mmCIF file of C-alpha atoms in Angstrom:
data_model
loop_
_atom_site.group_PDB
_atom_site.id
_atom_site.type_symbol
_atom_site.label_atom_id
_atom_site.label_comp_id
_atom_site.label_asym_id
_atom_site.label_seq_id
_atom_site.Cartn_x
_atom_site.Cartn_y
_atom_site.Cartn_z
ATOM 1 C CA MET A 279 4.319 27.516 12.445
ATOM 2 C CA ASP A 280 6.077 26.216 10.848
ATOM 3 C CA ALA A 281 8.051 24.573 13.025
ATOM 4 C CA VAL A 282 4.775 23.363 15.523
ATOM 5 C CA LEU A 283 3.447 21.348 11.758
ATOM 6 C CA GLU A 284 6.935 20.408 11.325
ATOM 7 C CA ALA A 285 6.466 18.482 14.959
ATOM 8 C CA GLY A 286 4.258 16.852 14.266
ATOM 9 C CA TRP A 287 1.046 18.778 15.590
ATOM 10 C CA ASP A 288 -2.264 19.162 12.612
ATOM 11 C CA GLU A 289 -3.503 21.885 12.025
ATOM 12 C CA THR A 290 -6.748 22.013 13.956
ATOM 13 C CA ALA A 291 -4.701 20.942 17.172
ATOM 14 C CA LEU A 292 -2.546 23.693 15.853
ATOM 15 C CA CYS A 293 -5.536 26.309 15.921
ATOM 16 C CA HIS A 294 -6.897 24.874 19.465
ATOM 17 C CA ALA A 295 -3.807 25.972 20.820
ATOM 18 C CA ALA A 296 -3.777 28.607 19.526
ATOM 19 C CA LEU A 297 -7.595 29.762 20.708
ATOM 20 C CA VAL A 298 -7.037 28.537 23.808
ATOM 21 C CA CYS A 299 -3.282 30.220 24.026
ATOM 22 C CA GLY A 300 -5.784 33.975 23.516
ATOM 23 C CA PHE A 301 -8.714 32.917 25.262
ATOM 24 C CA PHE A 302 -6.436 32.736 28.571
ATOM 25 C CA ASN A 303 -4.774 36.572 27.691
ATOM 26 C CA LEU A 304 -8.507 38.288 27.982
ATOM 27 C CA MET A 305 -9.281 36.132 30.802
ATOM 28 C CA ASN A 306 -6.144 37.925 33.115
ATOM 29 C CA ARG A 307 -7.018 40.691 31.171
ATOM 30 C CA TRP A 308 -10.260 41.469 31.374
ATOM 31 C CA VAL A 309 -9.746 40.016 35.409
ATOM 32 C CA GLU A 310 -6.965 42.860 35.643
ATOM 33 C CA GLY A 311 -8.386 45.271 34.787
ATOM 34 C CA LEU A 312 -11.551 45.642 36.288
ATOM 35 C CA GLY A 313 -9.401 45.422 39.168
ATOM 36 C CA LEU A 314 -10.588 41.880 40.858
ATOM 37 C CA PRO A 315 -8.159 40.829 43.981
ATOM 38 C CA THR A 316 -6.850 37.175 43.376
ATOM 39 C CA ASP A 317 -5.164 35.408 46.413
ATOM 40 C CA PRO A 318 -1.962 33.517 46.144
ATOM 41 C CA GLU A 319 -3.572 30.232 47.673
ATOM 42 C CA MET A 320 -6.294 29.443 46.015
ATOM 43 C CA VAL A 321 -4.441 30.548 43.194
ATOM 44 C CA GLN A 322 -2.276 28.285 44.016
ATOM 45 C CA LEU A 323 -4.228 26.139 44.790
ATOM 46 C CA ALA A 324 -6.585 26.316 42.040
ATOM 47 C CA GLY A 325 -3.058 25.294 39.714
ATOM 48 C CA LYS A 326 -2.080 22.054 41.661
ATOM 49 C CA MET A 327 -6.376 20.804 40.955
ATOM 50 C CA LEU A 328 -5.860 21.517 36.912
ATOM 51 C CA HIS A 329 -2.394 20.081 36.700
ATOM 52 C CA GLU A 330 -4.089 16.956 38.691
ATOM 53 C CA GLN A 331 -7.692 16.708 37.057
ATOM 54 C CA GLY A 332 -7.706 18.348 34.248
ATOM 55 C CA TYR A 333 -10.961 20.975 33.895
ATOM 56 C CA GLN A 334 -12.770 17.507 34.886
ATOM 57 C CA GLY A 335 -11.109 19.410 38.747
ATOM 58 C CA VAL A 336 -13.640 22.830 37.488
ATOM 59 C CA THR A 337 -16.223 21.664 36.356
ATOM 60 C CA ALA A 338 -17.629 19.332 39.730
ATOM 61 C CA PHE A 339 -16.597 22.625 41.559
ATOM 62 C CA LEU A 340 -19.143 24.909 38.940
ATOM 63 C CA LYS A 341 -21.933 22.333 40.823
#
């Protein structure tokens, strides 16, 4: 925590980063625990979409 704050992050940004990481950890464990199948091609496409469009692409996909 000290190193991140010393690098110029404020406490709010650090808290948000920790919450996002925790949420993704929870979701990954939930999906794995339920045994939901994953298609490597779909995962790759989703990663590319997130990289190029951020979460706006996910929002558009859900409409």
